[in-house]
Coordinates of C-alpha atoms and ligand atoms in Angstrom, one line a residue:
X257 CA 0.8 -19.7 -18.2
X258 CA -2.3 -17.6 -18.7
X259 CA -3.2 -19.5 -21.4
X260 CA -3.9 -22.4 -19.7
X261 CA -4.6 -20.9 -16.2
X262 CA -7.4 -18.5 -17.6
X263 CA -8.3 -19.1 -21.2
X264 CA -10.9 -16.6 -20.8
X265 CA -8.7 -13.5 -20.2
X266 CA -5.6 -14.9 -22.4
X267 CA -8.2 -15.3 -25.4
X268 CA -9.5 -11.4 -24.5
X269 CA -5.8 -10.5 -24.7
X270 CA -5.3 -12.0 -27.9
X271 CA -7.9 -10.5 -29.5
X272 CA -7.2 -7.2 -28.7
X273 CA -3.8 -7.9 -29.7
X274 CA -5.0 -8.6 -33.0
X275 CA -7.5 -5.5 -32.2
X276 CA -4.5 -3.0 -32.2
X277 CA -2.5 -4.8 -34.7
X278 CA -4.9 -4.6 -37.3
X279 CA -6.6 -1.1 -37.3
X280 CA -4.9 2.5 -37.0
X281 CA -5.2 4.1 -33.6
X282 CA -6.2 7.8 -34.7
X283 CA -7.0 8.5 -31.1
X284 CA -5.2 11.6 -29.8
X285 CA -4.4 10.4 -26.4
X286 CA -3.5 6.8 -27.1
X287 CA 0.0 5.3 -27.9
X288 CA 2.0 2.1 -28.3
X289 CA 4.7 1.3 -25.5
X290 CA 7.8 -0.9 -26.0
X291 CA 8.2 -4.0 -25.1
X292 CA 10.9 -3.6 -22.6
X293 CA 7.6 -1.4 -20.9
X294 CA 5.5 -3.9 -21.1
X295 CA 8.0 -6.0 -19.3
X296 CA 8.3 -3.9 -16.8
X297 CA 4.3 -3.9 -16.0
X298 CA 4.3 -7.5 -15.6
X299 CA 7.1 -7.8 -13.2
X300 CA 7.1 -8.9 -9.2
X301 CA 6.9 -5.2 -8.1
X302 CA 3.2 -5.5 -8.5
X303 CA 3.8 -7.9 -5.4
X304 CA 5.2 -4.9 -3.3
X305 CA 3.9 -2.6 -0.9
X306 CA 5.9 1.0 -0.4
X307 CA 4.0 3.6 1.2
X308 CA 6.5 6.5 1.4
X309 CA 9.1 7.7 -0.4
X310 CA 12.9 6.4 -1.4
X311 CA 14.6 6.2 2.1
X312 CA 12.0 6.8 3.9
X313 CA 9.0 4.3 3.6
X314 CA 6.5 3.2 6.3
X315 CA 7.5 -0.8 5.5
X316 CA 10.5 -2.9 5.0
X317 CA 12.6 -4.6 2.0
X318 CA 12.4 -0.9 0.0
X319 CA 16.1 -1.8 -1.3
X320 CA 14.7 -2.6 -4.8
X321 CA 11.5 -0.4 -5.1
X322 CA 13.7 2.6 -4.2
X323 CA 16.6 2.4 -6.9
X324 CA 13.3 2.0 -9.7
X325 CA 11.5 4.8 -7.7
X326 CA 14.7 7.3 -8.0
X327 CA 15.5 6.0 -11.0
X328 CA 12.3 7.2 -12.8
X329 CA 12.5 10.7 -10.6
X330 CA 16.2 11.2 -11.8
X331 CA 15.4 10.5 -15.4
X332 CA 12.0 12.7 -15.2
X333 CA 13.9 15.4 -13.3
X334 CA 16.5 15.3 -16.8
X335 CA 13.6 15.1 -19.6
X336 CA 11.6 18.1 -17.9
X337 CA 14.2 20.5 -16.2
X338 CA 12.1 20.0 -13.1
X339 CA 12.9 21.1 -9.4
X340 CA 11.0 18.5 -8.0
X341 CA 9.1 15.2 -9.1
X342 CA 6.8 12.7 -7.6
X343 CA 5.8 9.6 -9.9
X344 CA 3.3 8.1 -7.3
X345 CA 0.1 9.6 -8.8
X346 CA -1.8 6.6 -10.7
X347 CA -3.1 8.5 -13.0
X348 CA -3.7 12.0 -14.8
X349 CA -7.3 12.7 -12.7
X350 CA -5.4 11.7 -9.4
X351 CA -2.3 13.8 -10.4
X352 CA -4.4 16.9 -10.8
X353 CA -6.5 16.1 -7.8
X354 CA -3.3 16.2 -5.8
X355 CA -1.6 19.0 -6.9
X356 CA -5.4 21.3 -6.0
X357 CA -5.6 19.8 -3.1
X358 CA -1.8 20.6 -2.3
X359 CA -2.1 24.0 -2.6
X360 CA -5.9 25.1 -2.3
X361 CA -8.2 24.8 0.0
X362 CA -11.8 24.0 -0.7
X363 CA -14.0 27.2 -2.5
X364 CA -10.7 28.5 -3.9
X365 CA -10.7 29.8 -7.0
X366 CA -9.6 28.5 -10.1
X367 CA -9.2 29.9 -13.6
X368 CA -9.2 27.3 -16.3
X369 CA -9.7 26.5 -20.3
X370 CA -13.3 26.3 -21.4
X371 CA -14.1 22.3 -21.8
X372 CA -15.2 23.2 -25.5
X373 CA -12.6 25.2 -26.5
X374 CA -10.0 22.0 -25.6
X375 CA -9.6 21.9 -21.6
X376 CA -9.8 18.6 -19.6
X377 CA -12.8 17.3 -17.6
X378 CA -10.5 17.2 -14.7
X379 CA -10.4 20.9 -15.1
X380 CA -13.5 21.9 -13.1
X381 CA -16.5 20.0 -15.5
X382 CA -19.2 19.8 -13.7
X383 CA -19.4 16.3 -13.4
X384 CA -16.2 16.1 -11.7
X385 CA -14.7 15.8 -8.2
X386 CA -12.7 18.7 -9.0
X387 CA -15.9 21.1 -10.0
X388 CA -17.2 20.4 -6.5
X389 CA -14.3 21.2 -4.5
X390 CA -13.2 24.3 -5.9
X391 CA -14.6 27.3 -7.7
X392 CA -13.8 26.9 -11.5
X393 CA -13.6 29.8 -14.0
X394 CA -13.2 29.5 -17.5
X395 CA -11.2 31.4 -20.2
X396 CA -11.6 30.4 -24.0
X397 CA -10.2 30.7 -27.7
X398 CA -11.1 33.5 -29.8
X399 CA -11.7 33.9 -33.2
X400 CA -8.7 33.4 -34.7
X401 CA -8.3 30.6 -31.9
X402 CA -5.8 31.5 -29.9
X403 CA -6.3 32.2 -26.2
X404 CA -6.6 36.1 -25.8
X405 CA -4.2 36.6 -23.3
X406 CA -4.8 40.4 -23.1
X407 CA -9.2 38.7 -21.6
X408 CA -7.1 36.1 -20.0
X409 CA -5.6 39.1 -17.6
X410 CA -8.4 41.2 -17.4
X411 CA -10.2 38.0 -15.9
X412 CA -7.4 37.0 -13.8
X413 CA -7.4 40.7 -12.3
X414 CA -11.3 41.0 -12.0
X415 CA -11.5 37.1 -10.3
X416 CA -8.1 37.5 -8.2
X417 CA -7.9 33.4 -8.7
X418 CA -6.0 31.4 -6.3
X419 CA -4.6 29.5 -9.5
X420 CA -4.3 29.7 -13.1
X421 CA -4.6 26.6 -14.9
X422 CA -2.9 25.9 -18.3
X423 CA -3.3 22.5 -20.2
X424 CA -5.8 20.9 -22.7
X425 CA -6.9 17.8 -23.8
X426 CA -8.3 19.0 -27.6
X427 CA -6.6 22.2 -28.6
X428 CA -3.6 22.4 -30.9
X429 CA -2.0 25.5 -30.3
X430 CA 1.4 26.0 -28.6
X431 CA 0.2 27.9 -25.4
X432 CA 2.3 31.2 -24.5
X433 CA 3.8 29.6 -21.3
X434 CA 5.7 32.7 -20.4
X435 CA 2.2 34.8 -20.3
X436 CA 0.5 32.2 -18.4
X437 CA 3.3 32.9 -15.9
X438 CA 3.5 36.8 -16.1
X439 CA -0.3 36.7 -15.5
X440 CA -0.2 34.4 -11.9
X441 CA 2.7 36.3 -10.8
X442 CA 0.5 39.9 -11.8
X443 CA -2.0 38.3 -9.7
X444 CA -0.2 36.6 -7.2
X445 CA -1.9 33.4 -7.9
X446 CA 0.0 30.0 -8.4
X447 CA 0.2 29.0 -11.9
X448 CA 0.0 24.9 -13.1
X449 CA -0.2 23.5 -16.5
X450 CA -1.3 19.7 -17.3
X451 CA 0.9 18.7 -20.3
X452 CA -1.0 15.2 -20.0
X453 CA -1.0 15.5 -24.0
X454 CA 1.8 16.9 -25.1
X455 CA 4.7 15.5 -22.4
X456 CA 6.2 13.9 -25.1
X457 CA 6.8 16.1 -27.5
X458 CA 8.2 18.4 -25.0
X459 CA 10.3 16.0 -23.5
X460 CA 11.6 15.1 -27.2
X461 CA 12.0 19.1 -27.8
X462 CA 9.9 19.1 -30.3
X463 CA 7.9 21.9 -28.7
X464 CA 9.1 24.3 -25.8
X465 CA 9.0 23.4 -22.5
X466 CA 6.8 25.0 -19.6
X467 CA 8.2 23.2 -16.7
X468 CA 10.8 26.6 -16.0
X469 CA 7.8 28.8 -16.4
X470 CA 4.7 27.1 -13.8
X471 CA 5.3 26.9 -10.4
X472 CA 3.3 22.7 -10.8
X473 CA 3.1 20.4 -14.1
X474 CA 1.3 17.5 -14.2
X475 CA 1.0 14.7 -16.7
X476 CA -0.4 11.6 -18.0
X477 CA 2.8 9.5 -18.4
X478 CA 1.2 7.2 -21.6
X479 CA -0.1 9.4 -23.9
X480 CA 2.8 11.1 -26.3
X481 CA 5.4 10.6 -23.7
X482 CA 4.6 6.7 -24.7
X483 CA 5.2 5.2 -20.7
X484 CA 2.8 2.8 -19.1
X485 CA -0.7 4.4 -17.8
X486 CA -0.2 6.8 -15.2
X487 CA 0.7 10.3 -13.6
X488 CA 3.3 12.4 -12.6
X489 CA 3.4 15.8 -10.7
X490 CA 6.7 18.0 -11.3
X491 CA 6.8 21.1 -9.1
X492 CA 9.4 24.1 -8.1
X493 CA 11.0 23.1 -4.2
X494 CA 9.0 25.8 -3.0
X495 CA 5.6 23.0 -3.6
X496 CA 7.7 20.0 -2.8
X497 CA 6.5 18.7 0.3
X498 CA 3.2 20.1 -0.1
X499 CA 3.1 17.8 -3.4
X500 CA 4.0 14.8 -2.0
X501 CA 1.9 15.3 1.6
X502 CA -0.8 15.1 -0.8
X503 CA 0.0 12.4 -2.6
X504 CA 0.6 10.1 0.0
X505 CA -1.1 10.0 2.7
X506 CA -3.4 13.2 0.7
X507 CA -4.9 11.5 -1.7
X508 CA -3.6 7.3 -2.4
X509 CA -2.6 4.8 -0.4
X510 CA 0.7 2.7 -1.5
X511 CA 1.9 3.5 -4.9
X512 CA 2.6 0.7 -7.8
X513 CA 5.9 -0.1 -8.1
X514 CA 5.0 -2.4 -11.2
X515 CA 4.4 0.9 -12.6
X516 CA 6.3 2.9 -11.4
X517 CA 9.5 0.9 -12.4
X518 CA 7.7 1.2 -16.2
X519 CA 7.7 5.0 -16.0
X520 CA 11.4 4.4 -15.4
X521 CA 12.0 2.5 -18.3
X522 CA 9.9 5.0 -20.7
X523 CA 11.7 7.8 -19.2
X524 CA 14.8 5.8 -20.4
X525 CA 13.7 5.5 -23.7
X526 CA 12.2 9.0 -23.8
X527 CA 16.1 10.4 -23.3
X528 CA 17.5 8.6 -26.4
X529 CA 18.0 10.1 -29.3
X530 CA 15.6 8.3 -30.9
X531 CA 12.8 9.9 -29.1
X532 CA 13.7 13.3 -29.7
X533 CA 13.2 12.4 -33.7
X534 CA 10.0 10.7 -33.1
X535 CA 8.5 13.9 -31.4
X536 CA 9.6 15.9 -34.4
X537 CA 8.4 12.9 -36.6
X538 CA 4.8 13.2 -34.6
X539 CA 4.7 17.7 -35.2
X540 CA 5.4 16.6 -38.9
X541 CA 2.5 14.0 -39.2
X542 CA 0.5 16.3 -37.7
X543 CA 1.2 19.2 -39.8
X544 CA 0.7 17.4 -43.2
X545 CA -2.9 15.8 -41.9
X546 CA -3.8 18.9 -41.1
X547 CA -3.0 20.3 -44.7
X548 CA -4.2 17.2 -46.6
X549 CA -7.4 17.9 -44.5
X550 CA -7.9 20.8 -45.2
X551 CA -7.0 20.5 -49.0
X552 CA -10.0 18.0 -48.9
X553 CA -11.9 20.8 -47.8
X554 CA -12.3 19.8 -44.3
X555 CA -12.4 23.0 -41.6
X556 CA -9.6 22.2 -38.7
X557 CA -10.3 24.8 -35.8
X558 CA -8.2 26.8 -34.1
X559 CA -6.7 27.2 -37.6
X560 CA -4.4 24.5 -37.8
X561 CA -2.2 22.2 -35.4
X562 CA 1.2 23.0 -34.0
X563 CA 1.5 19.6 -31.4
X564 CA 0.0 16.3 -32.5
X565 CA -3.5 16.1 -33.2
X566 CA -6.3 18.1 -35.1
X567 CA -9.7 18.9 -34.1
X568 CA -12.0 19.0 -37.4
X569 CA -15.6 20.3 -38.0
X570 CA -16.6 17.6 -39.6
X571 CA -20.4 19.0 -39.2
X572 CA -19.5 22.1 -40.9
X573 CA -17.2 21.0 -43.8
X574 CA -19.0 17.9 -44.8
X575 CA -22.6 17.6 -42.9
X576 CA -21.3 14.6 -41.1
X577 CA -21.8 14.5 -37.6
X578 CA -19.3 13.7 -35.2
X579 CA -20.7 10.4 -33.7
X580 CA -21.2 9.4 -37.6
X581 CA -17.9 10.2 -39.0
X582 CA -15.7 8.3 -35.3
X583 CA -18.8 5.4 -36.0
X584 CA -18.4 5.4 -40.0
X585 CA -14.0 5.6 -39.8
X586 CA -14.4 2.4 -37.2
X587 CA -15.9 0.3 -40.2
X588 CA -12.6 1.2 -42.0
X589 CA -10.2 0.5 -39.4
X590 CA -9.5 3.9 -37.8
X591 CA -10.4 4.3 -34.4
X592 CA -10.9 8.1 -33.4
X593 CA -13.0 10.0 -31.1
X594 CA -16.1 12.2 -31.6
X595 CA -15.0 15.8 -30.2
X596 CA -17.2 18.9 -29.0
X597 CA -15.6 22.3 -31.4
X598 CA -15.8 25.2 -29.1
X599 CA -19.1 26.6 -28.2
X600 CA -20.8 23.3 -30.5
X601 CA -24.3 23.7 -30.8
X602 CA -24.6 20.2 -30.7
X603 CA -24.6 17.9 -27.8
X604 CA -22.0 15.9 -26.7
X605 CA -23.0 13.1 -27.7
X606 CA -23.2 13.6 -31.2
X607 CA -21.2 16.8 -31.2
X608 CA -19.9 18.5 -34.8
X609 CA -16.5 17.6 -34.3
X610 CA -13.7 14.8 -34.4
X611 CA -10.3 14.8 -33.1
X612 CA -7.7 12.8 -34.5
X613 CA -4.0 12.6 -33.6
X614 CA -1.2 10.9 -34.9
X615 CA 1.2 9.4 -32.2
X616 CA 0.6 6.3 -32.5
X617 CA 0.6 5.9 -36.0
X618 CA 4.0 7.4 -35.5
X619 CA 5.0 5.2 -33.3
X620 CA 4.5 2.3 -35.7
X621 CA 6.8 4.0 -37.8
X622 CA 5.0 5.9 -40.7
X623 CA 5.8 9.3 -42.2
X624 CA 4.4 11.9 -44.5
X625 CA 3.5 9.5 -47.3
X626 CA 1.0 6.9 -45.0
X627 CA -0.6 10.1 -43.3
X628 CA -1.5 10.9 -47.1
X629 CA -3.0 7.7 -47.6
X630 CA -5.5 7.9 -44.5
X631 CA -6.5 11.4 -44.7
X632 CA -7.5 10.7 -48.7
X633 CA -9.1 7.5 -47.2
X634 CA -10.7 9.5 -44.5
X635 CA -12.2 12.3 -46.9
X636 CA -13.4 9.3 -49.6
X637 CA -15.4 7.9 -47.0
X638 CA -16.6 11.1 -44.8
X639 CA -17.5 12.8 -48.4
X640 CA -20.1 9.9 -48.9
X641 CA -20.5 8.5 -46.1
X642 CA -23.5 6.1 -47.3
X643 CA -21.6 4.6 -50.2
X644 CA -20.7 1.1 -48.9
X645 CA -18.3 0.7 -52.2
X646 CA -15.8 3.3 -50.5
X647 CA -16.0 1.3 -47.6
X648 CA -14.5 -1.4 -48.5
X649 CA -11.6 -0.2 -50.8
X650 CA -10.6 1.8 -47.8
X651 CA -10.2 -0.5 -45.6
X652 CA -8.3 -2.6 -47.7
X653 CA -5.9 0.8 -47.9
X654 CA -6.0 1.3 -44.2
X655 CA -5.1 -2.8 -43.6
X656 CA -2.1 -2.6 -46.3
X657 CA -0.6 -0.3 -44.2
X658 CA -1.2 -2.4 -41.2
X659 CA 0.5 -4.5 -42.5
X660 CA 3.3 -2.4 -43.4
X661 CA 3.9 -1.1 -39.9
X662 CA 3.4 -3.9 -37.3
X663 CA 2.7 -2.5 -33.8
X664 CA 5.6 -2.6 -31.2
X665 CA 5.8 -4.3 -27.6
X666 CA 4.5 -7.6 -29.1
X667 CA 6.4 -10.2 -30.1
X668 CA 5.4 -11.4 -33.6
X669 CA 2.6 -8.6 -33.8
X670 CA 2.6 -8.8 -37.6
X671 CA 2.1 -12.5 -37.5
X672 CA -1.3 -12.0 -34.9
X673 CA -3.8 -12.5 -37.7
Ligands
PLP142 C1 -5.9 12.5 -20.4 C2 -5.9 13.7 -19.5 C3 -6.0 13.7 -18.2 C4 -6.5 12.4 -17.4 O1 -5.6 11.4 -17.4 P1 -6.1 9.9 -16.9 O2 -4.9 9.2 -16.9 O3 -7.1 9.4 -17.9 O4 -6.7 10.1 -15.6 C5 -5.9 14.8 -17.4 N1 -5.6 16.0 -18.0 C6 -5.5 16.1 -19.4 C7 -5.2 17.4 -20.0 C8 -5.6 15.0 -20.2 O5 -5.5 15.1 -21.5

C-alpha cells in the first residue's frame, strides 16, 4: 500500500531497512524491537483518542484502548515491583518533565549527576526546559569512578534538595540504590531515579532493581527494555495521583494508544524467559568488550562496565578524537556515538570520548566470540586510523557478521540487500 500510495516514504523506509540490516548498531541507547511490536505500532489505535485513564476517560468507545492500557500497566507493575504505573508519557524528556513537575514547584531544588560524569540532559543541562524550571545541583564520579556517596551526603545536607535524582545516560556502574534512598530520607527530600538505560536489564534481573528503593522511576521504554519509543513513570501510591495529574492534563494532551498497546506487547516479551537470558547475554557482551578493549590498550572510564555499554578515552589511549573515531567506525559499518569523559577538556563536539553499547548487537543474537571480532576490528582501525587498507578488510569482518545475524521485526531482513 505505501509502496504505491507514497513511493517517496516506502523507498526511505527501505533503505533504512537495509541501513540497519547491514551495519552494527553500537549505539548505547538503540535497540531492535520484534516484529509482533512493530505490529502493534502500525495498528488502528493510532486512530483513537483517550484522554483519561482506564475507566475513566473524558470520551467514548474506551472498551478496547483500556484492556491494552491495563494490560501494559499490569505487566509493567510485574517486571518492576512497582506501586504505581502510568504508560502515557511519550517519551523519556516528557516522563521526567512530569514526574518534576508532579512533585516540585518551580525554583526547587534538585540534586543531580554531573552531565560529564554520565547524567542525562534532561537532568538540569542548561539547555534544557528542566534547567530553567528548577534549580539543578550536581554530584560527580570520583577517582576511582564511583559516585562518593559519603560528598553525595555532605551535599545533600549542605543544599537540603527538594529531590535527589539518580539515573545516567553514559556511566556504567551499578548505582548504590539503597544509599541514594538512605540519603533523601536523611534529608527529607524525595528521591527518583531514570533507569531510561538500563530498564531492561533490570527488568530481565540481570542487575538489581531500584524501583522498591525511590519513591518515582522513570524510563525510556525502547532502549534495553527493547519496547516501541516512549516513556513510563512508576511511582510509590503515596505519588500516584500527583503522577498522573501531571501527566494528563499536566503536561500532554491524549496519549497514543498505537503505542501504548506496543509497550504492552514488549512488556509481554520482556516477562518471558527469554528476556531474562538476553539481559544476562547483554552484562556478558559488555563485560568481554570491555576487557578486549582494554587488552587493546584502550582506557574505559569509570574502570570498567557493569550494565551494557562502555565509555572509552579514545583521546587518551590512542590520540583519536571522539568525533574521528564515531566518524572513522561509520566507514566500517559500526554506528556509535562521540561521548564527553568526565570533566573532558575537549568540547562537545569533538569531545575525547566514545560510548559504545552492546544491546542491539545482542539482540541480533551474538555472544562473546562476534564481540571479539568488532572490538579487534575496532582497535585495527582506531590504531591507524589513516590506513585506508584496514578499512576495507574491516568492513568486510563487520558485514560477515551482518550477515550472520539478520536483524529482527522484519520479515526477510537478511534478504534486504
Ligand atoms: C534517553 C534518555 C532520556 C530521554 O529519552 P527520550 O525518549 O529520548 O526523550 C532520559 N533520561 C535518560 C537517562 C536517558 O538515557
Amino acid at each position: 500500500m505505501l509502496k504505491s500510495s507514497d513511493p517517496q516514504v516506502y523507498g526511505a523506509v527501505k533503505n533504512e531497512e537495509r541501513r540497519q540490516q547491514n551495519g552494527l548498531e553500537m549505539i548505547a541507547s538503540e535497540n531492535y524491537v520484534s516484529e509482533a511490536v512493530l505490529e502493534a505500532l502500525g495498528t488502528v489505535f493510532t486512530n483513537k483518542y483517550s484522554e483519561g485513564y482506564p475507566g475513566k476517560r473524558y470520551y467514548g468507545g474506551q472498551d478496547f484502548t483500556d484492556v491494552v492500557e491495563t494490560l501494559a500497566i499490569e505487566r509493567a507493575k510485574k517486571l518492576f515491583g512497582a506501586e504505581h504505573v502510568n504508560v502515557q508519557p511519550h517519551s523519556g524528556a516528557p516522563a521526567n518533565m512530569i514526574a518534576y513537575s508532579a512533585v516540585l514547584e518551580p525554583g526547587d531544588k534538585v540534586l543531580g549527576m554531573d552531565l560529564s560524569h554520565g547524567g542525562h540532559l534532561t537532568h538540569g543541562h542548561p539547555v534544557t526546559l528542566s534547567a530553567q524550571v528548577y534549580n539543578f545541583v550536581r554530584y560527580k564520579t570520583d577517582k576511582t569512578g564511583k559516585i562518593d556517596y559519603q560528598a553525595l551526603e555532605k551535599m545533600a545536607i549542605k543544599e537540603k534538595p527538594k529531590m535527589i535524582l539518580a539515573g545516567f545516560s553514559a556511566y556504567t556502574r551499578q548505582l548504590d540504590y539503597e544509599k541514594f534512598a538512605e540519603i533523601a530520607k536523611k534529608v527529607g527530600a524525595i528521591s527518583m531515579i531514570d533507569i531510561a538505560h538500563i530498564a531492561g536489564l533490570i527488568a530481565g534481573k540481570a542487575i538489581p532493581n531500584p524501583t522498591p528503593h525511590f519513591d518515582i522511576v522513570t524510563t525510556t521504554t525502547h532502549k534495553t527494555l527493547r519496547g516501541p519509543r516512549g516513556g513510563m513513570v512508576m511511582c510509590k501510591e503515596k505519588y500516584a495521583k500527583a503522577i498522573d495529574k501531571a501527566t494528563f492534563p499536566g503536561f500532554q494532551g491524549g496519549p497514543h494508544m498505537n503505542n501504548v498497546a506496543a509497550k504492552a506487547v514488549a512488556f509481554g516479551e520482556a516477562l518471558r524467559p527469554e528476556f531474562k537470558e538476553y539481559a544476562k547475554q547483554v552484562i556478558r557482551n559488555a563485560k568481554i568488550l570491555e576487557r578486549e578493549l582494554a587488552s587493546h590498550g584502550f582506557k574505559l572510564m569509570f574502570g570498567g562496565t557493569d550494565n551494557h555499554m562502555v565509555l572509552v578515552d579514545v583521546y587518551g589511549s590512542k590520540g583519536v578524537t571522539g568525533k574521528e573515531a564515531e566518524e572513522a567506525l561509520d566507514k566500517i559499518g559500526i554506528t556509535i556515538n562521540k561521548n564527553v569523559i568526565p570533566d573532558d577538556p575537549r568540547s562537545p563536539l569533538d569531545p575525547s570520548g566514545v560510548r559504545i553499547g552492546v544491546p542491539a548487537i545482542t539482540t541480533r543474537g551474538m555472544k562473546e566470540d562476534e564481540v571479539r571480532i568488532i572490538a579487534k576490528q575496532i582497535n585495527l582501525v582506531l590504531s591507524d586510523i589513516k590506513n585506508e587498507k584496514v578499512y576495507s578488510s574491516a568492513k568486510e569482518a563487520i558485514t560477515t557478521l551482518c550477515e550472520e545475524y539478520p536483524m529482527p521485526g522484519i520479515k526477510e531482513a537478511a534478504s534486504v540487500k
